[in-house]
């Protein structure tokens, strides 16, 4: 069994903590604020169905413990402050897991090539009054990771994972796909209804622009179905987004707010200067709900 620390115990981090603890691994979660207080009280990740997965709770990462894995599931904008701690830790593997379009070299250099890993959760999860509701994707795109050993550990714990050798291409393709969807979810939440046709059209144009950005950066659109989607005519993508925004789960997703799509759009603008005008245009803070 493995000794694992998880930094960032939101919905995704809690899902990994829950499944890994239930699989028998020793899991310590590092939290702060209201989530910390709740976990200190519960000493477990608790699901909405009442299932408990006991975990240890800490306010900081113990640098002396030889963690088999430190899993970092914060937002990309929160990782910089953690890098000195991660670099100074005694962890054997440090796996980052969040949306990003920036080069992974900076993270790899910070913790060392031999300890670096990256992954992305194929999980739909939320915390409801601190209780975990999670759906693990078991068909189609499984959780991609760069480390075969941890793909096996996650899979055995009930989170099917696969090895993705071209993680940077995968992440940039994923961002190009999901950022417009995040934006319309924020708009749908603000309207408490589906988005307008013009909003859906702008999001579709931004998606196509994002796919073009990936290619211009020298990456390959991956996985293959996304490459096929990139060739679908804009009016069809517009219709798909317009329909998608009318599902309740999209308004629920939009309740998380605009922070993540804002950060990703800013990152796209930084890695591809002048190539993302439509993505900048749909950035949530500059977009009305009308």
mmCIF file of C-alpha atoms in Angstrom:
data_model
loop_
_atom_site.group_PDB
_atom_site.id
_atom_site.type_symbol
_atom_site.label_atom_id
_atom_site.label_comp_id
_atom_site.label_asym_id
_atom_site.label_seq_id
_atom_site.Cartn_x
_atom_site.Cartn_y
_atom_site.Cartn_z
ATOM 1 C CA UNK A 1 0.000 0.000 0.000
ATOM 2 C CA UNK A 2 1.096 3.557 -0.756
ATOM 3 C CA UNK A 3 1.550 6.665 1.386
ATOM 4 C CA UNK A 4 -0.136 9.540 -0.440
ATOM 5 C CA UNK A 5 -0.629 13.244 0.248
ATOM 6 C CA UNK A 6 -3.197 15.315 -1.627
ATOM 7 C CA UNK A 7 -2.908 19.096 -1.892
ATOM 8 C CA UNK A 8 -6.180 20.737 -2.861
ATOM 9 C CA UNK A 9 -9.146 18.895 -1.403
ATOM 10 C CA UNK A 10 -11.898 20.298 -3.569
ATOM 11 C CA UNK A 11 -14.160 17.979 -5.506
ATOM 12 C CA UNK A 12 -11.406 16.361 -7.597
ATOM 13 C CA UNK A 13 -8.875 16.010 -4.787
ATOM 14 C CA UNK A 14 -11.608 14.632 -2.536
ATOM 15 C CA UNK A 15 -12.550 12.053 -5.175
ATOM 16 C CA UNK A 16 -8.993 10.762 -5.377
ATOM 17 C CA UNK A 17 -8.658 10.806 -1.588
ATOM 18 C CA UNK A 18 -11.922 8.880 -1.215
ATOM 19 C CA UNK A 19 -11.072 6.147 -3.720
ATOM 20 C CA UNK A 20 -7.420 5.771 -2.740
ATOM 21 C CA UNK A 21 -8.284 5.572 0.984
ATOM 22 C CA UNK A 22 -11.026 3.024 0.310
ATOM 23 C CA UNK A 23 -8.495 0.977 -1.667
ATOM 24 C CA UNK A 24 -6.367 0.739 1.475
ATOM 25 C CA UNK A 25 -3.739 3.404 0.846
ATOM 26 C CA UNK A 26 -2.660 5.756 3.634
ATOM 27 C CA UNK A 27 -3.978 9.160 2.565
ATOM 28 C CA UNK A 28 -3.248 12.563 4.097
ATOM 29 C CA UNK A 29 -5.133 15.592 2.801
ATOM 30 C CA UNK A 30 -3.718 19.106 3.087
ATOM 31 C CA UNK A 31 -6.463 21.698 3.303
ATOM 32 C CA UNK A 32 -7.254 25.185 4.542
ATOM 33 C CA UNK A 33 -10.175 27.406 5.497
ATOM 34 C CA UNK A 34 -13.678 26.016 5.793
ATOM 35 C CA UNK A 35 -12.732 22.754 4.093
ATOM 36 C CA UNK A 36 -9.928 22.214 6.607
ATOM 37 C CA UNK A 37 -12.276 22.717 9.553
ATOM 38 C CA UNK A 38 -14.773 20.269 8.114
ATOM 39 C CA UNK A 39 -12.149 17.603 7.407
ATOM 40 C CA UNK A 40 -10.635 18.013 10.866
ATOM 41 C CA UNK A 41 -14.086 17.360 12.296
ATOM 42 C CA UNK A 42 -14.897 14.390 10.050
ATOM 43 C CA UNK A 43 -11.399 12.854 9.709
ATOM 44 C CA UNK A 44 -12.781 11.358 6.495
ATOM 45 C CA UNK A 45 -14.054 12.110 3.021
ATOM 46 C CA UNK A 46 -17.796 11.532 3.183
ATOM 47 C CA UNK A 47 -19.954 10.905 0.123
ATOM 48 C CA UNK A 48 -23.502 12.171 -0.361
ATOM 49 C CA UNK A 49 -24.634 8.577 0.241
ATOM 50 C CA UNK A 50 -22.945 8.536 3.654
ATOM 51 C CA UNK A 51 -19.933 6.388 2.769
ATOM 52 C CA UNK A 52 -16.783 7.310 4.690
ATOM 53 C CA UNK A 53 -13.146 7.031 3.625
ATOM 54 C CA UNK A 54 -10.907 7.816 6.622
ATOM 55 C CA UNK A 55 -8.021 10.206 5.935
ATOM 56 C CA UNK A 56 -5.453 12.099 7.973
ATOM 57 C CA UNK A 57 -5.739 15.886 7.834
ATOM 58 C CA UNK A 58 -2.903 18.435 7.809
ATOM 59 C CA UNK A 59 -2.490 22.169 7.337
ATOM 60 C CA UNK A 60 0.875 21.844 5.558
ATOM 61 C CA UNK A 61 2.779 19.174 3.671
ATOM 62 C CA UNK A 62 5.257 17.313 5.884
ATOM 63 C CA UNK A 63 8.573 17.734 4.060
ATOM 64 C CA UNK A 64 10.284 14.818 5.854
ATOM 65 C CA UNK A 65 7.777 12.093 4.980
ATOM 66 C CA UNK A 66 8.903 9.957 2.001
ATOM 67 C CA UNK A 67 5.519 10.169 0.281
ATOM 68 C CA UNK A 68 5.067 7.656 -2.512
ATOM 69 C CA UNK A 69 2.915 10.309 -4.191
ATOM 70 C CA UNK A 70 2.030 13.930 -3.645
ATOM 71 C CA UNK A 71 -1.014 14.705 -5.805
ATOM 72 C CA UNK A 72 -1.530 18.415 -6.505
ATOM 73 C CA UNK A 73 -5.132 19.182 -7.524
ATOM 74 C CA UNK A 74 -5.283 22.969 -7.183
ATOM 75 C CA UNK A 75 -6.063 25.491 -9.926
ATOM 76 C CA UNK A 76 -3.145 26.426 -12.153
ATOM 77 C CA UNK A 77 -3.050 29.936 -10.685
ATOM 78 C CA UNK A 78 -2.499 28.489 -7.211
ATOM 79 C CA UNK A 79 0.461 26.234 -7.969
ATOM 80 C CA UNK A 80 3.334 28.754 -7.975
ATOM 81 C CA UNK A 81 3.179 29.324 -4.232
ATOM 82 C CA UNK A 82 3.429 25.557 -3.688
ATOM 83 C CA UNK A 83 6.494 24.912 -5.841
ATOM 84 C CA UNK A 84 9.171 25.715 -3.209
ATOM 85 C CA UNK A 85 7.468 23.367 -0.730
ATOM 86 C CA UNK A 86 7.110 20.616 -3.315
ATOM 87 C CA UNK A 87 10.723 21.026 -4.422
ATOM 88 C CA UNK A 88 11.907 20.704 -0.814
ATOM 89 C CA UNK A 89 9.746 17.714 0.017
ATOM 90 C CA UNK A 90 10.904 14.121 0.347
ATOM 91 C CA UNK A 91 8.211 12.894 -2.053
ATOM 92 C CA UNK A 92 9.130 10.164 -4.518
ATOM 93 C CA UNK A 93 6.584 11.288 -7.151
ATOM 94 C CA UNK A 94 4.821 14.631 -7.490
ATOM 95 C CA UNK A 95 1.850 14.566 -9.846
ATOM 96 C CA UNK A 96 0.186 17.812 -10.912
ATOM 97 C CA UNK A 97 -3.430 17.568 -12.024
ATOM 98 C CA UNK A 98 -5.187 20.669 -13.368
ATOM 99 C CA UNK A 99 -6.099 22.522 -16.536
ATOM 100 C CA UNK A 100 -3.174 24.342 -18.125
ATOM 101 C CA UNK A 101 -1.909 25.369 -21.563
ATOM 102 C CA UNK A 102 1.539 26.506 -20.430
ATOM 103 C CA UNK A 103 4.628 24.400 -21.079
ATOM 104 C CA UNK A 104 5.089 21.700 -18.454
ATOM 105 C CA UNK A 105 8.846 22.297 -18.382
ATOM 106 C CA UNK A 106 8.615 24.802 -15.527
ATOM 107 C CA UNK A 107 6.892 22.310 -13.244
ATOM 108 C CA UNK A 108 9.238 19.510 -14.295
ATOM 109 C CA UNK A 109 12.275 21.679 -13.590
ATOM 110 C CA UNK A 110 10.892 22.744 -10.192
ATOM 111 C CA UNK A 111 10.523 19.226 -8.773
ATOM 112 C CA UNK A 112 13.007 17.300 -10.909
ATOM 113 C CA UNK A 113 12.527 15.116 -13.965
ATOM 114 C CA UNK A 114 12.739 11.901 -11.927
ATOM 115 C CA UNK A 115 9.847 12.932 -9.656
ATOM 116 C CA UNK A 116 7.615 14.781 -12.099
ATOM 117 C CA UNK A 117 4.278 13.438 -13.332
ATOM 118 C CA UNK A 118 1.124 15.002 -14.716
ATOM 119 C CA UNK A 119 -2.443 13.837 -15.050
ATOM 120 C CA UNK A 120 -5.930 15.032 -15.737
ATOM 121 C CA UNK A 121 -9.102 13.751 -14.030
ATOM 122 C CA UNK A 122 -11.849 12.247 -16.160
ATOM 123 C CA UNK A 123 -14.236 12.854 -13.297
ATOM 124 C CA UNK A 124 -17.422 14.839 -12.771
ATOM 125 C CA UNK A 125 -17.538 15.833 -9.117
ATOM 126 C CA UNK A 126 -18.927 18.397 -6.706
ATOM 127 C CA UNK A 127 -19.035 19.052 -2.961
ATOM 128 C CA UNK A 128 -22.525 19.498 -1.548
ATOM 129 C CA UNK A 129 -22.342 20.872 1.999
ATOM 130 C CA UNK A 130 -18.945 19.223 2.162
ATOM 131 C CA UNK A 131 -20.214 15.844 0.986
ATOM 132 C CA UNK A 132 -18.739 14.357 -2.173
ATOM 133 C CA UNK A 133 -20.789 13.573 -5.257
ATOM 134 C CA UNK A 134 -18.609 12.060 -7.971
ATOM 135 C CA UNK A 135 -19.039 10.240 -11.252
ATOM 136 C CA UNK A 136 -15.965 8.469 -12.601
ATOM 137 C CA UNK A 137 -15.710 8.277 -16.379
ATOM 138 C CA UNK A 138 -15.235 4.590 -17.216
ATOM 139 C CA UNK A 139 -15.944 4.648 -20.947
ATOM 140 C CA UNK A 140 -14.225 6.637 -23.650
ATOM 141 C CA UNK A 141 -11.577 9.002 -22.317
ATOM 142 C CA UNK A 142 -10.136 7.624 -19.085
ATOM 143 C CA UNK A 143 -7.989 9.693 -16.725
ATOM 144 C CA UNK A 144 -4.728 10.307 -18.637
ATOM 145 C CA UNK A 145 -1.452 10.301 -16.688
ATOM 146 C CA UNK A 146 2.205 10.353 -17.673
ATOM 147 C CA UNK A 147 3.262 7.637 -15.216
ATOM 148 C CA UNK A 148 2.341 3.999 -15.885
ATOM 149 C CA UNK A 149 2.756 2.979 -12.252
ATOM 150 C CA UNK A 150 0.186 5.480 -11.060
ATOM 151 C CA UNK A 151 -2.163 4.663 -13.923
ATOM 152 C CA UNK A 152 -2.251 1.146 -12.459
ATOM 153 C CA UNK A 153 -2.736 2.365 -8.865
ATOM 154 C CA UNK A 154 -5.584 4.699 -9.836
ATOM 155 C CA UNK A 155 -7.271 2.035 -11.947
ATOM 156 C CA UNK A 156 -7.155 -0.502 -9.116
ATOM 157 C CA UNK A 157 -8.657 2.140 -6.808
ATOM 158 C CA UNK A 158 -11.663 2.552 -9.119
ATOM 159 C CA UNK A 159 -10.478 5.535 -11.190
ATOM 160 C CA UNK A 160 -9.661 4.035 -14.610
ATOM 161 C CA UNK A 161 -6.501 5.654 -15.957
ATOM 162 C CA UNK A 162 -4.363 5.362 -19.044
ATOM 163 C CA UNK A 163 -0.861 6.484 -19.982
ATOM 164 C CA UNK A 164 -0.730 9.609 -22.165
ATOM 165 C CA UNK A 165 2.764 10.187 -23.626
ATOM 166 C CA UNK A 166 1.839 13.497 -25.314
ATOM 167 C CA UNK A 167 0.402 15.199 -22.250
ATOM 168 C CA UNK A 168 1.170 18.764 -23.341
ATOM 169 C CA UNK A 169 -0.726 18.267 -26.614
ATOM 170 C CA UNK A 170 -3.559 16.579 -24.715
ATOM 171 C CA UNK A 171 -3.835 19.451 -22.228
ATOM 172 C CA UNK A 172 -3.812 22.170 -24.868
ATOM 173 C CA UNK A 173 -6.418 20.335 -26.943
ATOM 174 C CA UNK A 174 -8.554 19.836 -23.856
ATOM 175 C CA UNK A 175 -8.360 23.534 -22.960
ATOM 176 C CA UNK A 176 -9.368 24.559 -26.481
ATOM 177 C CA UNK A 177 -12.390 22.273 -26.183
ATOM 178 C CA UNK A 178 -13.568 23.027 -22.658
ATOM 179 C CA UNK A 179 -12.924 26.760 -22.248
ATOM 180 C CA UNK A 180 -15.846 27.775 -24.531
ATOM 181 C CA UNK A 181 -18.010 25.215 -22.722
ATOM 182 C CA UNK A 182 -16.998 26.695 -19.356
ATOM 183 C CA UNK A 183 -17.847 30.162 -20.637
ATOM 184 C CA UNK A 184 -21.346 29.203 -21.765
ATOM 185 C CA UNK A 185 -21.892 27.398 -18.461
ATOM 186 C CA UNK A 186 -21.084 30.638 -16.609
ATOM 187 C CA UNK A 187 -23.426 32.539 -18.938
ATOM 188 C CA UNK A 188 -26.188 29.938 -18.529
ATOM 189 C CA UNK A 189 -25.847 30.125 -14.750
ATOM 190 C CA UNK A 190 -26.115 33.928 -14.866
ATOM 191 C CA UNK A 191 -29.217 33.736 -17.067
ATOM 192 C CA UNK A 192 -30.663 30.674 -15.304
ATOM 193 C CA UNK A 193 -31.492 29.588 -18.819
ATOM 194 C CA UNK A 194 -29.753 28.465 -21.981
ATOM 195 C CA UNK A 195 -27.437 30.890 -23.750
ATOM 196 C CA UNK A 196 -28.513 32.956 -26.742
ATOM 197 C CA UNK A 197 -27.687 31.894 -30.285
ATOM 198 C CA UNK A 198 -25.128 34.708 -30.584
ATOM 199 C CA UNK A 199 -23.380 33.576 -27.402
ATOM 200 C CA UNK A 200 -23.267 30.005 -28.692
ATOM 201 C CA UNK A 201 -21.918 31.218 -32.050
ATOM 202 C CA UNK A 202 -19.122 33.218 -30.416
ATOM 203 C CA UNK A 203 -18.215 30.218 -28.242
ATOM 204 C CA UNK A 204 -18.089 27.977 -31.344
ATOM 205 C CA UNK A 205 -15.801 30.458 -33.114
ATOM 206 C CA UNK A 206 -13.588 30.579 -30.008
ATOM 207 C CA UNK A 207 -13.388 26.778 -29.951
ATOM 208 C CA UNK A 208 -12.247 26.643 -33.571
ATOM 209 C CA UNK A 209 -9.743 29.400 -32.823
ATOM 210 C CA UNK A 210 -8.424 27.378 -29.870
ATOM 211 C CA UNK A 211 -7.926 24.294 -32.014
ATOM 212 C CA UNK A 212 -6.014 26.445 -34.502
ATOM 213 C CA UNK A 213 -3.859 27.768 -31.664
ATOM 214 C CA UNK A 214 -2.930 24.228 -30.645
ATOM 215 C CA UNK A 215 -1.711 23.480 -34.158
ATOM 216 C CA UNK A 216 0.138 26.801 -34.401
ATOM 217 C CA UNK A 217 2.005 25.969 -31.203
ATOM 218 C CA UNK A 218 3.295 22.811 -32.869
ATOM 219 C CA UNK A 219 1.085 20.403 -30.935
ATOM 220 C CA UNK A 220 -1.148 17.669 -32.315
ATOM 221 C CA UNK A 221 -4.861 17.664 -31.534
ATOM 222 C CA UNK A 222 -5.358 14.664 -29.290
ATOM 223 C CA UNK A 223 -7.217 12.396 -28.716
ATOM 224 C CA UNK A 224 -8.258 11.610 -32.269
ATOM 225 C CA UNK A 225 -12.022 12.346 -31.855
ATOM 226 C CA UNK A 226 -11.184 15.968 -31.016
ATOM 227 C CA UNK A 227 -9.239 16.266 -34.264
ATOM 228 C CA UNK A 228 -12.415 15.147 -36.036
ATOM 229 C CA UNK A 229 -14.512 17.630 -34.051
ATOM 230 C CA UNK A 230 -12.207 20.444 -35.140
ATOM 231 C CA UNK A 231 -13.345 19.872 -38.729
ATOM 232 C CA UNK A 232 -17.066 20.069 -37.956
ATOM 233 C CA UNK A 233 -18.641 23.230 -39.494
ATOM 234 C CA UNK A 234 -19.099 26.154 -37.083
ATOM 235 C CA UNK A 235 -22.932 26.235 -37.398
ATOM 236 C CA UNK A 236 -23.133 22.650 -36.146
ATOM 237 C CA UNK A 237 -20.835 23.382 -33.205
ATOM 238 C CA UNK A 238 -22.982 26.459 -32.478
ATOM 239 C CA UNK A 239 -26.102 24.307 -32.390
ATOM 240 C CA UNK A 240 -24.434 21.738 -30.129
ATOM 241 C CA UNK A 241 -23.344 24.427 -27.657
ATOM 242 C CA UNK A 242 -26.753 26.113 -27.777
ATOM 243 C CA UNK A 243 -28.456 22.804 -26.923
ATOM 244 C CA UNK A 244 -25.848 21.853 -24.314
ATOM 245 C CA UNK A 245 -26.394 25.115 -22.423
ATOM 246 C CA UNK A 246 -30.017 24.129 -21.822
ATOM 247 C CA UNK A 247 -29.140 21.194 -19.599
ATOM 248 C CA UNK A 248 -29.379 21.806 -15.862
ATOM 249 C CA UNK A 249 -25.919 20.396 -15.193
ATOM 250 C CA UNK A 250 -24.424 23.227 -17.261
ATOM 251 C CA UNK A 251 -25.962 25.859 -14.984
ATOM 252 C CA UNK A 252 -24.711 23.858 -12.016
ATOM 253 C CA UNK A 253 -21.205 23.788 -13.484
ATOM 254 C CA UNK A 254 -21.373 27.530 -14.122
ATOM 255 C CA UNK A 255 -22.008 28.151 -10.421
ATOM 256 C CA UNK A 256 -18.273 27.589 -9.897
ATOM 257 C CA UNK A 257 -17.804 31.021 -11.447
ATOM 258 C CA UNK A 258 -15.556 32.478 -14.130
ATOM 259 C CA UNK A 259 -12.166 32.121 -12.450
ATOM 260 C CA UNK A 260 -10.919 29.016 -14.250
ATOM 261 C CA UNK A 261 -11.926 30.040 -17.806
ATOM 262 C CA UNK A 262 -10.486 33.499 -17.126
ATOM 263 C CA UNK A 263 -7.133 32.003 -16.127
ATOM 264 C CA UNK A 264 -7.064 29.618 -19.079
ATOM 265 C CA UNK A 265 -7.925 32.333 -21.589
ATOM 266 C CA UNK A 266 -5.213 34.540 -20.120
ATOM 267 C CA UNK A 267 -2.769 31.643 -20.420
ATOM 268 C CA UNK A 268 -3.772 31.036 -24.043
ATOM 269 C CA UNK A 269 -3.190 34.695 -24.808
ATOM 270 C CA UNK A 270 0.237 34.465 -23.157
ATOM 271 C CA UNK A 271 1.442 31.360 -25.041
ATOM 272 C CA UNK A 272 -0.004 32.504 -28.394
ATOM 273 C CA UNK A 273 0.134 36.334 -28.486
ATOM 274 C CA UNK A 274 -2.240 37.837 -31.032
ATOM 275 C CA UNK A 275 -3.721 34.472 -32.030
ATOM 276 C CA UNK A 276 -6.719 34.347 -29.682
ATOM 277 C CA UNK A 277 -8.927 37.429 -30.264
ATOM 278 C CA UNK A 278 -12.206 35.499 -30.072
ATOM 279 C CA UNK A 279 -11.191 33.693 -26.899
ATOM 280 C CA UNK A 280 -10.284 37.045 -25.360
ATOM 281 C CA UNK A 281 -13.644 38.402 -26.537
ATOM 282 C CA UNK A 282 -15.654 35.701 -24.740
ATOM 283 C CA UNK A 283 -13.637 35.990 -21.503
ATOM 284 C CA UNK A 284 -16.441 35.941 -18.899
ATOM 285 C CA UNK A 285 -15.769 39.229 -17.154
ATOM 286 C CA UNK A 286 -16.166 41.112 -20.455
ATOM 287 C CA UNK A 287 -19.248 39.189 -21.553
ATOM 288 C CA UNK A 288 -22.766 40.087 -20.528
ATOM 289 C CA UNK A 289 -25.431 37.508 -19.880
ATOM 290 C CA UNK A 290 -27.650 38.889 -22.616
#
